[in-house]
Short mmCIF file of N, CA, C and O in Angstrom, two decimals:
data_model
loop_
_atom_site.label_atom_id
_atom_site.label_comp_id
_atom_site.label_asym_id
_atom_site.label_seq_id
_atom_site.Cartn_x
_atom_site.Cartn_y
_atom_site.Cartn_z
N MET A 865 -41.20 49.51 -5.92
CA MET A 865 -41.40 49.84 -7.30
C MET A 865 -41.27 48.56 -8.13
O MET A 865 -40.35 47.79 -7.94
N SER A 866 -42.20 48.36 -9.04
CA SER A 866 -42.20 47.14 -9.84
C SER A 866 -41.14 47.21 -10.94
O SER A 866 -40.65 48.29 -11.30
N GLU A 867 -40.83 46.05 -11.49
CA GLU A 867 -39.89 45.97 -12.60
C GLU A 867 -40.38 46.82 -13.77
O GLU A 867 -39.63 47.59 -14.35
N LEU A 868 -41.66 46.69 -14.09
CA LEU A 868 -42.22 47.44 -15.20
C LEU A 868 -42.12 48.95 -14.95
O LEU A 868 -41.74 49.71 -15.84
N GLN A 869 -42.44 49.38 -13.76
CA GLN A 869 -42.39 50.80 -13.45
C GLN A 869 -40.97 51.34 -13.60
O GLN A 869 -40.76 52.41 -14.16
N THR A 870 -40.01 50.59 -13.12
CA THR A 870 -38.61 51.03 -13.22
C THR A 870 -38.18 51.10 -14.69
O THR A 870 -37.53 52.05 -15.11
N LYS A 871 -38.56 50.11 -15.48
CA LYS A 871 -38.20 50.12 -16.90
C LYS A 871 -38.87 51.28 -17.63
O LYS A 871 -38.27 51.89 -18.51
N ILE A 872 -40.10 51.60 -17.27
CA ILE A 872 -40.79 52.74 -17.89
C ILE A 872 -40.07 54.03 -17.54
O ILE A 872 -39.88 54.90 -18.39
N LYS A 873 -39.63 54.18 -16.28
CA LYS A 873 -38.87 55.36 -15.90
C LYS A 873 -37.61 55.48 -16.73
O LYS A 873 -37.26 56.56 -17.21
N LEU A 874 -36.90 54.38 -16.93
CA LEU A 874 -35.68 54.39 -17.73
C LEU A 874 -35.98 54.76 -19.18
O LEU A 874 -35.24 55.54 -19.80
N TYR A 875 -37.04 54.20 -19.74
CA TYR A 875 -37.45 54.51 -21.11
C TYR A 875 -37.75 56.00 -21.26
O TYR A 875 -37.30 56.65 -22.20
N CYS A 876 -38.50 56.54 -20.33
CA CYS A 876 -38.85 57.96 -20.39
C CYS A 876 -37.61 58.84 -20.24
O CYS A 876 -37.43 59.80 -21.00
N GLU A 877 -36.76 58.52 -19.29
CA GLU A 877 -35.55 59.32 -19.08
C GLU A 877 -34.66 59.29 -20.32
O GLU A 877 -34.06 60.30 -20.67
N ALA A 878 -34.57 58.13 -20.98
CA ALA A 878 -33.75 58.02 -22.19
C ALA A 878 -34.30 58.91 -23.31
O ALA A 878 -33.56 59.28 -24.22
N ASN A 879 -35.58 59.24 -23.22
CA ASN A 879 -36.22 60.08 -24.22
C ASN A 879 -36.54 61.48 -23.70
O ASN A 879 -37.39 62.18 -24.24
N ASN A 880 -35.87 61.86 -22.61
CA ASN A 880 -36.02 63.19 -22.00
C ASN A 880 -37.47 63.50 -21.63
O ASN A 880 -37.95 64.62 -21.84
N LYS A 881 -38.16 62.51 -21.11
CA LYS A 881 -39.54 62.66 -20.67
C LYS A 881 -39.64 62.18 -19.23
O LYS A 881 -38.74 61.51 -18.70
N THR A 882 -40.74 62.50 -18.57
CA THR A 882 -40.96 62.09 -17.19
C THR A 882 -42.24 61.29 -17.09
O THR A 882 -43.29 61.72 -17.58
N ALA A 883 -42.15 60.13 -16.46
CA ALA A 883 -43.33 59.31 -16.21
C ALA A 883 -43.87 59.64 -14.83
O ALA A 883 -43.12 59.64 -13.85
N VAL A 884 -45.15 59.94 -14.77
CA VAL A 884 -45.84 60.17 -13.50
C VAL A 884 -46.90 59.08 -13.39
O VAL A 884 -47.83 59.02 -14.20
N PHE A 885 -46.75 58.21 -12.39
CA PHE A 885 -47.61 57.04 -12.29
C PHE A 885 -48.85 57.32 -11.45
O PHE A 885 -48.81 58.10 -10.51
N GLY A 886 -49.95 56.67 -11.81
CA GLY A 886 -51.17 56.77 -11.03
C GLY A 886 -52.30 57.39 -11.84
O GLY A 886 -52.13 57.80 -13.00
N TYR A 887 -53.46 57.45 -11.22
CA TYR A 887 -54.66 57.95 -11.90
C TYR A 887 -54.53 59.40 -12.35
O TYR A 887 -55.14 59.81 -13.32
N HIS A 888 -53.76 60.20 -11.64
CA HIS A 888 -53.60 61.61 -12.00
C HIS A 888 -52.31 61.86 -12.77
O HIS A 888 -51.98 63.00 -13.05
N GLY A 889 -51.62 60.79 -13.12
CA GLY A 889 -50.36 60.90 -13.85
C GLY A 889 -50.55 60.64 -15.33
O GLY A 889 -51.66 60.66 -15.86
N ASN A 890 -49.42 60.39 -16.00
CA ASN A 890 -49.47 60.13 -17.43
C ASN A 890 -49.25 58.66 -17.78
O ASN A 890 -49.24 58.29 -18.95
N VAL A 891 -49.04 57.82 -16.77
CA VAL A 891 -48.91 56.38 -16.97
C VAL A 891 -49.70 55.67 -15.87
O VAL A 891 -49.50 55.93 -14.69
N LEU A 892 -50.58 54.79 -16.30
CA LEU A 892 -51.36 54.01 -15.35
C LEU A 892 -51.06 52.54 -15.57
O LEU A 892 -51.24 52.02 -16.68
N LEU A 893 -50.56 51.89 -14.52
CA LEU A 893 -50.28 50.45 -14.58
C LEU A 893 -51.44 49.70 -13.95
O LEU A 893 -52.12 50.21 -13.07
N ALA A 894 -51.63 48.47 -14.40
CA ALA A 894 -52.69 47.63 -13.84
C ALA A 894 -52.18 46.20 -13.77
O ALA A 894 -51.15 45.85 -14.36
N ASN A 895 -52.91 45.38 -13.03
CA ASN A 895 -52.59 43.96 -12.90
C ASN A 895 -53.90 43.22 -12.72
O ASN A 895 -54.63 43.47 -11.76
N ASN A 896 -54.21 42.32 -13.64
CA ASN A 896 -55.47 41.58 -13.60
C ASN A 896 -55.42 40.37 -12.68
O ASN A 896 -56.36 39.60 -12.63
N SER A 897 -54.31 40.16 -11.99
CA SER A 897 -54.11 38.99 -11.12
C SER A 897 -54.29 37.70 -11.90
O SER A 897 -54.75 36.69 -11.35
N ASP A 898 -53.92 37.73 -13.18
CA ASP A 898 -54.05 36.54 -14.01
C ASP A 898 -52.72 35.80 -14.16
O ASP A 898 -52.60 34.88 -14.93
N GLY A 899 -51.72 36.27 -13.41
CA GLY A 899 -50.41 35.64 -13.46
C GLY A 899 -49.49 36.25 -14.50
O GLY A 899 -48.33 35.85 -14.61
N ASN A 900 -49.98 37.19 -15.28
CA ASN A 900 -49.15 37.81 -16.31
C ASN A 900 -48.45 39.07 -15.83
O ASN A 900 -47.71 39.68 -16.58
N GLY A 901 -48.70 39.48 -14.60
CA GLY A 901 -48.02 40.63 -14.03
C GLY A 901 -48.61 41.97 -14.44
O GLY A 901 -49.69 42.05 -15.01
N ASP A 902 -47.85 43.03 -14.16
CA ASP A 902 -48.29 44.39 -14.44
C ASP A 902 -48.28 44.65 -15.95
O ASP A 902 -47.49 44.07 -16.69
N TYR A 903 -49.13 45.57 -16.37
CA TYR A 903 -49.15 46.00 -17.76
C TYR A 903 -49.55 47.48 -17.79
O TYR A 903 -50.07 48.02 -16.82
N ILE A 904 -49.28 48.13 -18.92
CA ILE A 904 -49.62 49.53 -19.08
C ILE A 904 -51.09 49.62 -19.49
O ILE A 904 -51.46 49.20 -20.59
N GLU A 905 -51.91 50.17 -18.62
CA GLU A 905 -53.33 50.34 -18.94
C GLU A 905 -53.58 51.63 -19.71
O GLU A 905 -54.38 51.69 -20.62
N SER A 906 -52.86 52.68 -19.32
CA SER A 906 -53.04 53.98 -19.96
C SER A 906 -51.69 54.65 -20.12
O SER A 906 -50.88 54.65 -19.19
N TRP A 907 -51.45 55.26 -21.28
CA TRP A 907 -50.19 55.94 -21.59
C TRP A 907 -50.49 57.28 -22.23
O TRP A 907 -51.04 57.34 -23.33
N THR A 908 -50.17 58.37 -21.56
CA THR A 908 -50.38 59.71 -22.13
C THR A 908 -49.15 60.59 -21.94
O THR A 908 -49.27 61.79 -21.68
N VAL A 909 -47.97 60.00 -22.08
CA VAL A 909 -46.73 60.77 -21.98
C VAL A 909 -46.63 61.62 -23.25
O VAL A 909 -46.53 61.09 -24.36
N ASP A 910 -46.67 62.92 -23.07
CA ASP A 910 -46.70 63.86 -24.18
C ASP A 910 -45.45 63.72 -25.05
O ASP A 910 -44.32 63.80 -24.56
N GLY A 911 -45.66 63.48 -26.34
CA GLY A 911 -44.55 63.43 -27.29
C GLY A 911 -43.76 62.13 -27.27
O GLY A 911 -42.67 62.08 -27.86
N LEU A 912 -44.30 61.09 -26.65
CA LEU A 912 -43.57 59.82 -26.59
C LEU A 912 -44.56 58.67 -26.74
O LEU A 912 -45.55 58.59 -26.02
N THR A 913 -44.27 57.80 -27.70
CA THR A 913 -45.15 56.66 -27.91
C THR A 913 -44.98 55.63 -26.81
O THR A 913 -43.91 55.52 -26.19
N LYS A 914 -46.03 54.88 -26.58
CA LYS A 914 -46.00 53.80 -25.58
C LYS A 914 -44.93 52.80 -25.99
O LYS A 914 -44.84 52.40 -27.15
N PRO A 915 -44.08 52.39 -25.04
CA PRO A 915 -42.99 51.46 -25.39
C PRO A 915 -43.52 50.07 -25.70
O PRO A 915 -44.52 49.62 -25.14
N THR A 916 -42.82 49.41 -26.60
CA THR A 916 -43.15 48.02 -26.90
C THR A 916 -42.52 47.13 -25.85
O THR A 916 -41.62 47.55 -25.09
N ASP A 917 -42.95 45.88 -25.80
CA ASP A 917 -42.34 44.92 -24.88
C ASP A 917 -40.85 44.77 -25.17
O ASP A 917 -40.04 44.64 -24.25
N GLU A 918 -40.49 44.81 -26.44
CA GLU A 918 -39.08 44.67 -26.83
C GLU A 918 -38.25 45.86 -26.33
O GLU A 918 -37.13 45.69 -25.87
N GLN A 919 -38.82 47.05 -26.44
CA GLN A 919 -38.11 48.24 -25.95
C GLN A 919 -37.89 48.15 -24.44
O GLN A 919 -36.79 48.42 -23.95
N LEU A 920 -38.92 47.77 -23.72
CA LEU A 920 -38.78 47.66 -22.26
C LEU A 920 -37.82 46.54 -21.87
O LEU A 920 -37.07 46.66 -20.90
N ALA A 921 -37.82 45.45 -22.64
CA ALA A 921 -36.92 44.33 -22.34
C ALA A 921 -35.45 44.71 -22.49
O ALA A 921 -34.58 44.08 -21.89
N SER A 922 -35.18 45.76 -23.28
CA SER A 922 -33.79 46.17 -23.49
C SER A 922 -33.16 46.78 -22.24
O SER A 922 -31.94 46.90 -22.16
N TYR A 923 -33.99 47.16 -21.27
CA TYR A 923 -33.45 47.76 -20.04
C TYR A 923 -33.12 46.64 -19.06
O TYR A 923 -33.89 46.31 -18.16
N THR A 924 -31.94 46.07 -19.24
CA THR A 924 -31.53 44.92 -18.43
C THR A 924 -30.93 45.34 -17.09
O THR A 924 -30.77 44.51 -16.21
N ASP A 925 -30.59 46.61 -16.94
CA ASP A 925 -29.99 47.08 -15.68
C ASP A 925 -31.04 47.63 -14.72
O ASP A 925 -30.73 48.34 -13.78
N TRP A 926 -32.30 47.26 -14.92
CA TRP A 926 -33.38 47.81 -14.10
C TRP A 926 -33.22 47.49 -12.63
O TRP A 926 -33.58 48.26 -11.77
N GLU A 927 -32.62 46.32 -12.29
CA GLU A 927 -32.47 45.94 -10.88
C GLU A 927 -31.55 46.90 -10.16
O GLU A 927 -31.84 47.34 -9.06
N SER A 928 -30.42 47.24 -10.79
CA SER A 928 -29.51 48.19 -10.12
C SER A 928 -30.16 49.56 -10.04
O SER A 928 -29.98 50.29 -9.07
N ARG A 929 -30.93 49.93 -11.02
CA ARG A 929 -31.62 51.22 -11.00
C ARG A 929 -32.68 51.26 -9.90
O ARG A 929 -32.89 52.26 -9.25
N LYS A 930 -33.34 50.12 -9.69
CA LYS A 930 -34.36 50.03 -8.66
C LYS A 930 -33.74 50.36 -7.30
O LYS A 930 -34.34 51.07 -6.50
N GLY A 931 -32.53 49.90 -7.06
CA GLY A 931 -31.84 50.20 -5.81
C GLY A 931 -31.63 51.69 -5.63
O GLY A 931 -31.78 52.22 -4.53
N LEU A 932 -31.29 52.38 -6.70
CA LEU A 932 -31.09 53.83 -6.63
C LEU A 932 -32.42 54.54 -6.39
O LEU A 932 -32.47 55.55 -5.71
N ASP A 933 -33.49 54.02 -6.95
CA ASP A 933 -34.80 54.63 -6.73
C ASP A 933 -35.23 54.51 -5.27
O ASP A 933 -35.98 55.34 -4.78
N GLU A 934 -34.75 53.48 -4.57
CA GLU A 934 -35.04 53.34 -3.15
C GLU A 934 -34.12 54.23 -2.32
O GLU A 934 -34.49 54.69 -1.24
N LEU A 935 -32.94 54.49 -2.82
CA LEU A 935 -31.94 55.29 -2.12
C LEU A 935 -32.23 56.79 -2.18
O LEU A 935 -32.09 57.50 -1.19
N ARG A 936 -32.68 57.27 -3.30
CA ARG A 936 -32.86 58.71 -3.52
C ARG A 936 -33.79 59.39 -2.51
O ARG A 936 -33.47 60.48 -2.04
N PRO A 937 -34.94 58.80 -2.17
CA PRO A 937 -35.81 59.50 -1.20
C PRO A 937 -35.14 59.70 0.16
O PRO A 937 -35.34 60.74 0.80
N ILE A 938 -34.34 58.76 0.58
CA ILE A 938 -33.63 58.89 1.86
C ILE A 938 -32.58 60.00 1.74
O ILE A 938 -32.47 60.87 2.61
N ARG A 939 -31.84 59.97 0.66
CA ARG A 939 -30.83 61.02 0.42
C ARG A 939 -31.50 62.38 0.35
O ARG A 939 -31.01 63.35 0.94
N ASN A 940 -32.62 62.48 -0.34
CA ASN A 940 -33.32 63.76 -0.47
C ASN A 940 -33.81 64.27 0.88
O ASN A 940 -33.77 65.47 1.14
N GLN A 941 -34.26 63.36 1.74
CA GLN A 941 -34.70 63.77 3.07
C GLN A 941 -33.52 64.31 3.89
O GLN A 941 -33.66 65.31 4.59
N LEU A 942 -32.38 63.64 3.80
CA LEU A 942 -31.19 64.11 4.52
C LEU A 942 -30.76 65.50 4.02
O LEU A 942 -30.36 66.35 4.82
N LEU A 943 -30.86 65.72 2.72
CA LEU A 943 -30.56 67.05 2.19
C LEU A 943 -31.55 68.09 2.71
O LEU A 943 -31.15 69.18 3.12
N ALA A 944 -32.82 67.73 2.70
CA ALA A 944 -33.85 68.67 3.17
C ALA A 944 -33.65 69.03 4.63
O ALA A 944 -33.88 70.17 5.04
N GLU A 945 -33.18 68.07 5.42
CA GLU A 945 -32.95 68.33 6.85
C GLU A 945 -31.80 69.30 7.08
O GLU A 945 -31.66 69.84 8.18
N THR A 946 -30.98 69.54 6.07
CA THR A 946 -29.85 70.46 6.23
C THR A 946 -30.04 71.77 5.47
O THR A 946 -29.13 72.60 5.44
N ASP A 947 -31.19 71.94 4.86
CA ASP A 947 -31.45 73.20 4.14
C ASP A 947 -31.32 74.41 5.05
O ASP A 947 -30.93 75.49 4.61
N TRP A 948 -31.63 74.25 6.32
CA TRP A 948 -31.57 75.37 7.26
C TRP A 948 -30.17 75.97 7.32
O TRP A 948 -30.02 77.17 7.51
N VAL A 949 -29.15 75.13 7.12
CA VAL A 949 -27.77 75.62 7.19
C VAL A 949 -27.52 76.61 6.06
O VAL A 949 -26.96 77.69 6.27
N VAL A 950 -27.95 76.23 4.87
CA VAL A 950 -27.75 77.10 3.70
C VAL A 950 -28.56 78.39 3.87
O VAL A 950 -28.07 79.48 3.60
N ILE A 951 -29.79 78.26 4.33
CA ILE A 951 -30.63 79.43 4.52
C ILE A 951 -30.01 80.38 5.55
O ILE A 951 -29.92 81.59 5.33
N LYS A 952 -29.57 79.82 6.66
CA LYS A 952 -28.97 80.66 7.71
C LYS A 952 -27.70 81.33 7.19
O LYS A 952 -27.47 82.53 7.45
N GLU A 953 -26.88 80.60 6.46
CA GLU A 953 -25.64 81.16 5.92
C GLU A 953 -25.94 82.32 4.98
O GLU A 953 -25.29 83.36 5.03
N ARG A 954 -26.94 82.13 4.13
CA ARG A 954 -27.29 83.18 3.17
C ARG A 954 -27.93 84.39 3.83
O ARG A 954 -27.62 85.53 3.51
N GLU A 955 -28.83 84.12 4.77
CA GLU A 955 -29.55 85.23 5.41
C GLU A 955 -28.68 86.03 6.36
O GLU A 955 -28.87 87.23 6.50
N GLU A 956 -27.76 85.34 7.02
CA GLU A 956 -26.96 86.02 8.03
C GLU A 956 -25.54 86.29 7.55
O GLU A 956 -24.69 86.70 8.34
N GLY A 957 -25.26 86.02 6.31
CA GLY A 957 -23.97 86.38 5.72
C GLY A 957 -22.75 85.81 6.39
O GLY A 957 -21.90 86.57 6.84
N GLY A 958 -22.63 84.54 6.45
CA GLY A 958 -21.42 83.90 6.98
C GLY A 958 -21.46 83.57 8.45
O GLY A 958 -20.42 83.46 9.08
N SER A 959 -22.64 83.40 9.03
CA SER A 959 -22.72 83.14 10.46
C SER A 959 -22.54 81.67 10.84
O SER A 959 -22.41 81.35 12.02
N VAL A 960 -22.51 80.78 9.85
CA VAL A 960 -22.32 79.35 10.16
C VAL A 960 -20.82 79.07 10.10
O VAL A 960 -20.22 79.04 9.03
N SER A 961 -20.23 78.87 11.29
CA SER A 961 -18.76 78.77 11.37
C SER A 961 -18.20 77.58 10.60
O SER A 961 -17.10 77.65 10.07
N ASN A 962 -18.94 76.48 10.53
CA ASN A 962 -18.42 75.30 9.83
C ASN A 962 -19.19 75.07 8.52
O ASN A 962 -19.44 73.92 8.12
N PHE A 963 -19.53 76.15 7.84
CA PHE A 963 -20.31 76.04 6.61
C PHE A 963 -19.60 75.19 5.56
O PHE A 963 -20.25 74.45 4.82
N ALA A 964 -18.29 75.27 5.48
CA ALA A 964 -17.54 74.46 4.50
C ALA A 964 -17.78 72.97 4.75
O ALA A 964 -17.90 72.18 3.80
N ASP A 965 -17.85 72.57 6.03
CA ASP A 965 -18.12 71.16 6.36
C ASP A 965 -19.52 70.75 5.91
O ASP A 965 -19.73 69.66 5.38
N TRP A 966 -20.50 71.64 6.12
CA TRP A 966 -21.87 71.37 5.69
C TRP A 966 -21.95 71.28 4.17
O TRP A 966 -22.65 70.44 3.62
N LYS A 967 -21.24 72.16 3.51
CA LYS A 967 -21.23 72.16 2.05
C LYS A 967 -20.65 70.85 1.51
O LYS A 967 -21.20 70.25 0.58
N THR A 968 -19.58 70.38 2.13
CA THR A 968 -18.96 69.11 1.75
C THR A 968 -19.91 67.95 2.00
O THR A 968 -20.06 67.04 1.17
N TYR A 969 -20.58 67.96 3.14
CA TYR A 969 -21.55 66.92 3.50
C TYR A 969 -22.69 66.88 2.49
O TYR A 969 -23.06 65.81 1.98
N ARG A 970 -23.24 68.02 2.17
CA ARG A 970 -24.36 68.08 1.22
C ARG A 970 -23.93 67.62 -0.17
O ARG A 970 -24.67 66.92 -0.86
N GLN A 971 -22.73 67.97 -0.59
CA GLN A 971 -22.24 67.51 -1.90
C GLN A 971 -22.04 66.00 -1.89
O GLN A 971 -22.35 65.31 -2.87
N ALA A 972 -21.54 65.46 -0.78
CA ALA A 972 -21.36 64.01 -0.67
C ALA A 972 -22.71 63.29 -0.78
O ALA A 972 -22.81 62.22 -1.39
N LEU A 973 -23.75 63.88 -0.20
CA LEU A 973 -25.09 63.29 -0.32
C LEU A 973 -25.55 63.31 -1.78
O LEU A 973 -26.11 62.31 -2.26
N ARG A 974 -25.31 64.43 -2.46
CA ARG A 974 -25.72 64.52 -3.87
C ARG A 974 -24.97 63.51 -4.73
O ARG A 974 -25.52 62.98 -5.70
N ASP A 975 -23.71 63.25 -4.39
CA ASP A 975 -22.86 62.35 -5.19
C ASP A 975 -23.05 60.88 -4.84
O ASP A 975 -22.46 60.02 -5.48
N ILE A 976 -23.85 60.58 -3.83
CA ILE A 976 -23.94 59.21 -3.33
C ILE A 976 -24.41 58.21 -4.39
O ILE A 976 -24.01 57.06 -4.39
N THR A 977 -25.23 58.67 -5.33
CA THR A 977 -25.71 57.75 -6.36
C THR A 977 -24.65 57.46 -7.42
O THR A 977 -24.83 56.59 -8.26
N ASN A 978 -23.52 58.17 -7.36
CA ASN A 978 -22.41 57.86 -8.27
C ASN A 978 -21.62 56.65 -7.80
O ASN A 978 -20.97 56.00 -8.61
N SER A 979 -21.67 56.35 -6.50
CA SER A 979 -20.89 55.23 -5.98
C SER A 979 -21.75 54.09 -5.47
O SER A 979 -21.38 52.93 -5.60
N ALA A 980 -22.89 54.39 -4.90
CA ALA A 980 -23.76 53.35 -4.35
C ALA A 980 -24.74 52.88 -5.42
O ALA A 980 -25.15 53.64 -6.29
N THR A 981 -25.12 51.60 -5.34
CA THR A 981 -26.10 51.06 -6.27
C THR A 981 -27.39 50.67 -5.57
O THR A 981 -28.39 50.39 -6.23
N SER A 982 -27.36 50.62 -4.24
CA SER A 982 -28.56 50.26 -3.48
C SER A 982 -28.37 50.67 -2.03
O SER A 982 -27.28 51.09 -1.63
N LEU A 983 -29.40 50.48 -1.24
CA LEU A 983 -29.29 50.76 0.20
C LEU A 983 -28.31 49.83 0.88
O LEU A 983 -27.75 50.16 1.92
N ASP A 984 -28.09 48.66 0.29
CA ASP A 984 -27.19 47.67 0.90
C ASP A 984 -25.72 48.06 0.84
O ASP A 984 -24.94 47.64 1.68
N ASP A 985 -25.34 48.84 -0.16
CA ASP A 985 -23.91 49.16 -0.28
C ASP A 985 -23.60 50.64 -0.14
O ASP A 985 -22.53 51.09 -0.50
N VAL A 986 -24.53 51.40 0.42
CA VAL A 986 -24.30 52.83 0.58
C VAL A 986 -23.45 53.11 1.82
O VAL A 986 -23.59 52.45 2.84
N THR A 987 -22.55 54.06 1.69
CA THR A 987 -21.78 54.57 2.83
C THR A 987 -22.18 56.02 2.99
O THR A 987 -21.80 56.87 2.17
N TRP A 988 -22.99 56.27 4.00
CA TRP A 988 -23.50 57.62 4.22
C TRP A 988 -22.40 58.52 4.77
O TRP A 988 -21.65 58.10 5.64
N PRO A 989 -22.30 59.75 4.30
CA PRO A 989 -21.31 60.67 4.87
C PRO A 989 -21.72 61.08 6.28
O PRO A 989 -22.88 61.00 6.64
N GLU A 990 -20.72 61.49 7.06
CA GLU A 990 -21.00 61.92 8.43
C GLU A 990 -21.47 63.37 8.43
O GLU A 990 -20.87 64.24 7.81
N LYS A 991 -22.55 63.59 9.18
CA LYS A 991 -23.12 64.94 9.29
C LYS A 991 -22.24 65.77 10.21
O LYS A 991 -21.86 65.33 11.29
N PRO A 992 -21.90 66.99 9.80
CA PRO A 992 -21.10 67.87 10.68
C PRO A 992 -21.86 68.21 11.96
O PRO A 992 -23.08 68.14 12.01
N GLU A 993 -21.11 68.59 12.95
CA GLU A 993 -21.75 68.97 14.21
C GLU A 993 -21.80 70.47 14.36
O GLU A 993 -21.15 71.21 13.77
#
């Protein structure tokens, strides 16, 4: 994810909006390979004006945020891999003997972005057996 893309995500989140990048999204980034880097080619975020360079420059913590953006997809995949436990517990009414351990594991995955700032400093919780 580029610096500009991360800053746009932060700008949108601060304004309770969501940026969807790409041709079918509401923000399209481009780069003319002229050495000036990425720029906003198209902006159609409903109810939010296109940010100025000054507004985007105010997001100085974008590097730490970028690390979390790399971490979340991995965390989300680990959560998805354990959805079966919750489904089985609900469908069979208490048939997962160590459900409390799974519940703790899944909550630790959800909380991981509260303590880790990137993939380099994450401590993954242990999956129950």
